Amino acid sequence: SQQGEEDPQALSIQEGENATMNCSYKTSINNLQWYRQNSGRGLVHLILIRSNEREKHSGRLRVTLDTSKKSSSLLITASRAADTASYFCATVRNQAGTALIFGKGTTLSVSS
Amino acid sequence: EAQVTQNPRYLITVTGKKLTVTCSQNMNHEYMSWYRQDPGLGLRQIYYSMNVEVTDKGDVPEGYKVSRKEKRNFPLILESPSPNQTSLYFCASRHLAGGQETQYFGPGTRLLVL
């Protein structure tokens, strides 16, 4: 069953613009993670935000978490063509904190 | 270099012919997992393992088997592959303790069952 749902499904922007992707989830979480996937390749972990955190930064990435709305957003500032990829949010499903439930992803296309 | 490796990367087979996709990690992670990725469905977990000799079903385990005889290896076995198992498969691993929730993914195995 899908836990996280990303929005929009696809996003096309120009280099230098900011890209914002949203994720909504259904049940309470311990943490929420964002992953990136280049076409046909494995997923790469970008950032993790815990349920008691509201905002986190990592380089050009900024993640927010609103547990009252069960939503998160990923902002990529000053985007580059190399940021073209699919982005997934993932939440931890079980008590052991192991099984990740992924959304269907947002496909970001950055043109130069 | 810390990594998760999968083999083969690409495989074309026929219905009913048993196959195994290997997965190996060199990070001494306790937890390993298999996912499949299909268009419009995202990633779905097939099986996972909390440690050696401990495995459990994920969301879509039908038609698959796994084993965990050693900590570093977690092979995915398709005893009798069917066309609906055509997919992109990912193996992942992580530590269980110490707040290290990040999962590390292998490069993927693209399987086509004819």
XYZ file of C-alpha atoms in Angstrom:
226
model
C 0.000 0.000 0.000
C 1.290 3.444 -0.909
C 2.124 5.627 2.055
C 3.735 8.652 0.456
C 2.284 10.411 -2.542
C 4.376 12.986 -4.353
C 3.019 16.001 -6.135
C 3.404 16.990 -8.902
C 4.061 13.811 -10.867
C 6.229 15.741 -13.311
C 7.937 19.111 -13.169
C 9.852 20.947 -15.892
C 11.910 24.022 -15.096
C 14.833 26.041 -16.398
C 18.300 25.967 -14.909
C 18.618 28.409 -12.040
C 14.977 28.146 -11.018
C 13.830 26.539 -7.807
C 11.989 23.221 -7.803
C 9.475 22.294 -5.146
C 8.052 18.824 -4.696
C 5.469 17.812 -2.158
C 4.775 14.565 -0.393
C 1.723 13.555 1.585
C 1.479 10.476 3.757
C -1.254 8.705 5.635
C -0.112 7.361 8.992
C 2.105 8.654 11.775
C 5.811 8.417 11.089
C 9.164 8.301 12.861
C 10.919 9.996 10.004
C 10.535 10.852 6.355
C 13.273 10.436 3.790
C 13.813 11.788 0.311
C 15.604 9.788 -2.351
C 16.735 10.599 -5.838
C 16.845 8.228 -8.789
C 18.577 8.900 -12.070
C 16.917 7.126 -14.984
C 17.049 3.350 -14.521
C 19.560 3.546 -11.686
C 19.474 2.847 -7.979
C 18.075 5.260 -5.458
C 20.355 7.604 -3.597
C 19.463 8.913 -0.182
C 19.251 12.715 -0.061
C 18.000 13.736 3.329
C 16.121 12.461 6.373
C 13.873 14.547 8.574
C 12.610 13.245 11.887
C 9.082 13.667 13.122
C 10.170 16.212 15.738
C 11.922 18.385 13.158
C 10.205 21.003 11.036
C 12.925 21.964 8.603
C 16.266 20.644 7.471
C 18.899 21.835 5.023
C 21.576 20.056 3.060
C 23.420 22.098 0.470
C 20.839 23.273 -2.070
C 18.169 21.061 -0.558
C 15.616 22.215 1.944
C 13.077 19.844 3.424
C 10.103 20.777 5.552
C 7.805 18.530 7.504
C 4.327 19.309 8.781
C 3.129 16.382 10.841
C -0.241 18.003 11.501
C -0.921 17.984 7.759
C 1.034 14.780 7.168
C 3.021 16.446 4.447
C 6.584 17.264 3.490
C 8.188 19.348 0.799
C 11.545 19.173 -0.919
C 12.947 22.394 -2.338
C 15.918 22.349 -4.673
C 17.313 25.840 -5.095
C 19.199 27.136 -8.119
C 18.549 23.936 -10.030
C 21.031 22.500 -12.515
C 20.622 20.200 -15.477
C 22.286 17.496 -13.367
C 19.336 17.643 -10.963
C 17.184 16.012 -13.640
C 15.951 12.824 -11.965
C 13.003 11.294 -10.175
C 12.532 12.166 -6.537
C 10.792 9.933 -4.028
C 9.672 10.441 -0.498
C 9.689 7.427 1.781
C 8.309 6.833 5.226
C 9.019 4.095 7.704
C 6.136 1.710 8.049
C 6.729 -0.645 10.920
C 7.667 -0.529 14.577
C 11.128 -1.866 13.849
C 11.670 1.145 11.657
C 12.926 -0.852 8.757
C 10.447 -1.102 5.922
C 10.366 1.975 3.723
C 7.172 2.822 1.894
C 7.824 4.852 -1.208
C 5.598 7.202 -3.121
C 5.386 7.074 -6.898
C 7.818 9.917 -7.327
C 8.128 13.286 -9.010
C 10.033 13.402 -12.271
C 12.030 16.609 -12.473
C 13.405 17.855 -15.750
C 15.816 20.794 -15.685
C 16.676 22.269 -19.037
C 19.654 24.486 -19.745
C 34.068 1.620 -1.197
C 30.791 1.000 0.594
C 28.316 -0.445 -1.819
C 25.491 -2.811 -2.640
C 26.054 -4.922 -5.713
C 23.549 -6.872 -7.743
C 24.023 -9.442 -10.459
C 23.068 -9.727 -13.173
C 22.206 -6.163 -14.141
C 20.095 -7.277 -17.084
C 18.374 -10.596 -17.637
C 16.016 -11.967 -20.257
C 14.479 -15.326 -19.500
C 11.475 -17.467 -20.354
C 8.467 -18.384 -18.292
C 9.151 -21.143 -15.778
C 12.929 -21.111 -15.888
C 14.248 -20.687 -12.358
C 16.564 -17.747 -11.781
C 18.455 -16.101 -8.962
C 19.435 -12.475 -8.625
C 22.295 -11.999 -6.222
C 22.747 -9.103 -3.840
C 25.799 -8.397 -1.732
C 26.732 -5.553 0.622
C 30.089 -4.777 2.183
C 28.892 -2.500 4.996
C 28.109 -5.204 7.573
C 24.460 -4.139 7.568
C 21.971 -6.266 9.445
C 18.950 -5.282 7.375
C 18.549 -6.115 3.708
C 15.553 -5.796 1.453
C 14.312 -6.373 -2.074
C 12.055 -3.992 -3.979
C 10.539 -4.038 -7.411
C 9.819 -0.897 -9.359
C 7.076 -0.718 -11.957
C 5.755 2.265 -13.935
C 2.912 3.970 -12.134
C 3.344 1.814 -9.042
C 6.584 3.108 -7.586
C 8.764 0.863 -5.451
C 7.184 -1.990 -3.584
C 8.914 -4.182 -1.069
C 9.109 -7.900 -1.858
C 10.981 -9.409 1.083
C 13.245 -8.177 3.826
C 15.686 -9.639 6.309
C 16.533 -8.311 9.756
C 19.589 -10.510 10.102
C 21.055 -13.873 9.171
C 18.372 -16.556 8.944
C 15.623 -13.972 9.611
C 13.439 -13.110 6.621
C 9.908 -11.816 6.230
C 7.420 -10.922 3.542
C 6.986 -7.411 2.264
C 4.046 -6.103 0.265
C 4.400 -8.251 -2.857
C 6.101 -11.543 -1.942
C 4.123 -13.890 -4.220
C 6.317 -15.750 -6.674
C 9.554 -14.930 -4.885
C 11.828 -16.563 -2.344
C 14.822 -15.268 -0.466
C 17.501 -16.634 1.795
C 19.936 -15.054 4.228
C 22.632 -17.565 5.079
C 25.343 -14.930 5.391
C 25.141 -11.358 6.539
C 26.469 -9.870 3.332
C 24.321 -11.799 0.821
C 20.588 -11.740 0.187
C 19.674 -13.509 -3.059
C 16.249 -13.191 -4.656
C 14.947 -16.412 -6.173
C 12.222 -16.747 -8.775
C 11.367 -20.445 -8.832
C 9.037 -20.218 -11.828
C 9.157 -16.736 -13.351
C 6.100 -15.363 -15.079
C 5.717 -12.346 -17.386
C 4.144 -10.278 -14.592
C 7.493 -10.448 -12.820
C 9.075 -8.396 -15.571
C 10.318 -5.424 -13.613
C 13.263 -3.454 -12.295
C 14.545 -4.957 -9.055
C 16.518 -3.211 -6.341
C 18.319 -4.597 -3.356
C 18.928 -2.336 -0.367
C 20.643 -2.544 3.007
C 21.054 -0.508 6.178
C 22.159 -0.717 9.776
C 19.404 -1.478 12.256
C 20.716 0.471 15.209
C 22.289 3.792 15.997
C 19.745 5.973 14.244
C 21.189 5.187 10.836
C 17.986 4.861 8.894
C 19.483 5.560 5.498
C 19.048 2.715 3.066
C 21.711 2.055 0.457
C 20.477 0.765 -2.850
C 22.101 -1.433 -5.445
C 22.210 -0.380 -9.110
C 19.181 -2.438 -10.081
C 18.488 -5.571 -12.114
C 16.247 -5.243 -15.114
C 14.379 -8.498 -15.700
C 12.311 -9.437 -18.737
C 10.301 -12.648 -18.590
C 9.015 -13.814 -21.959
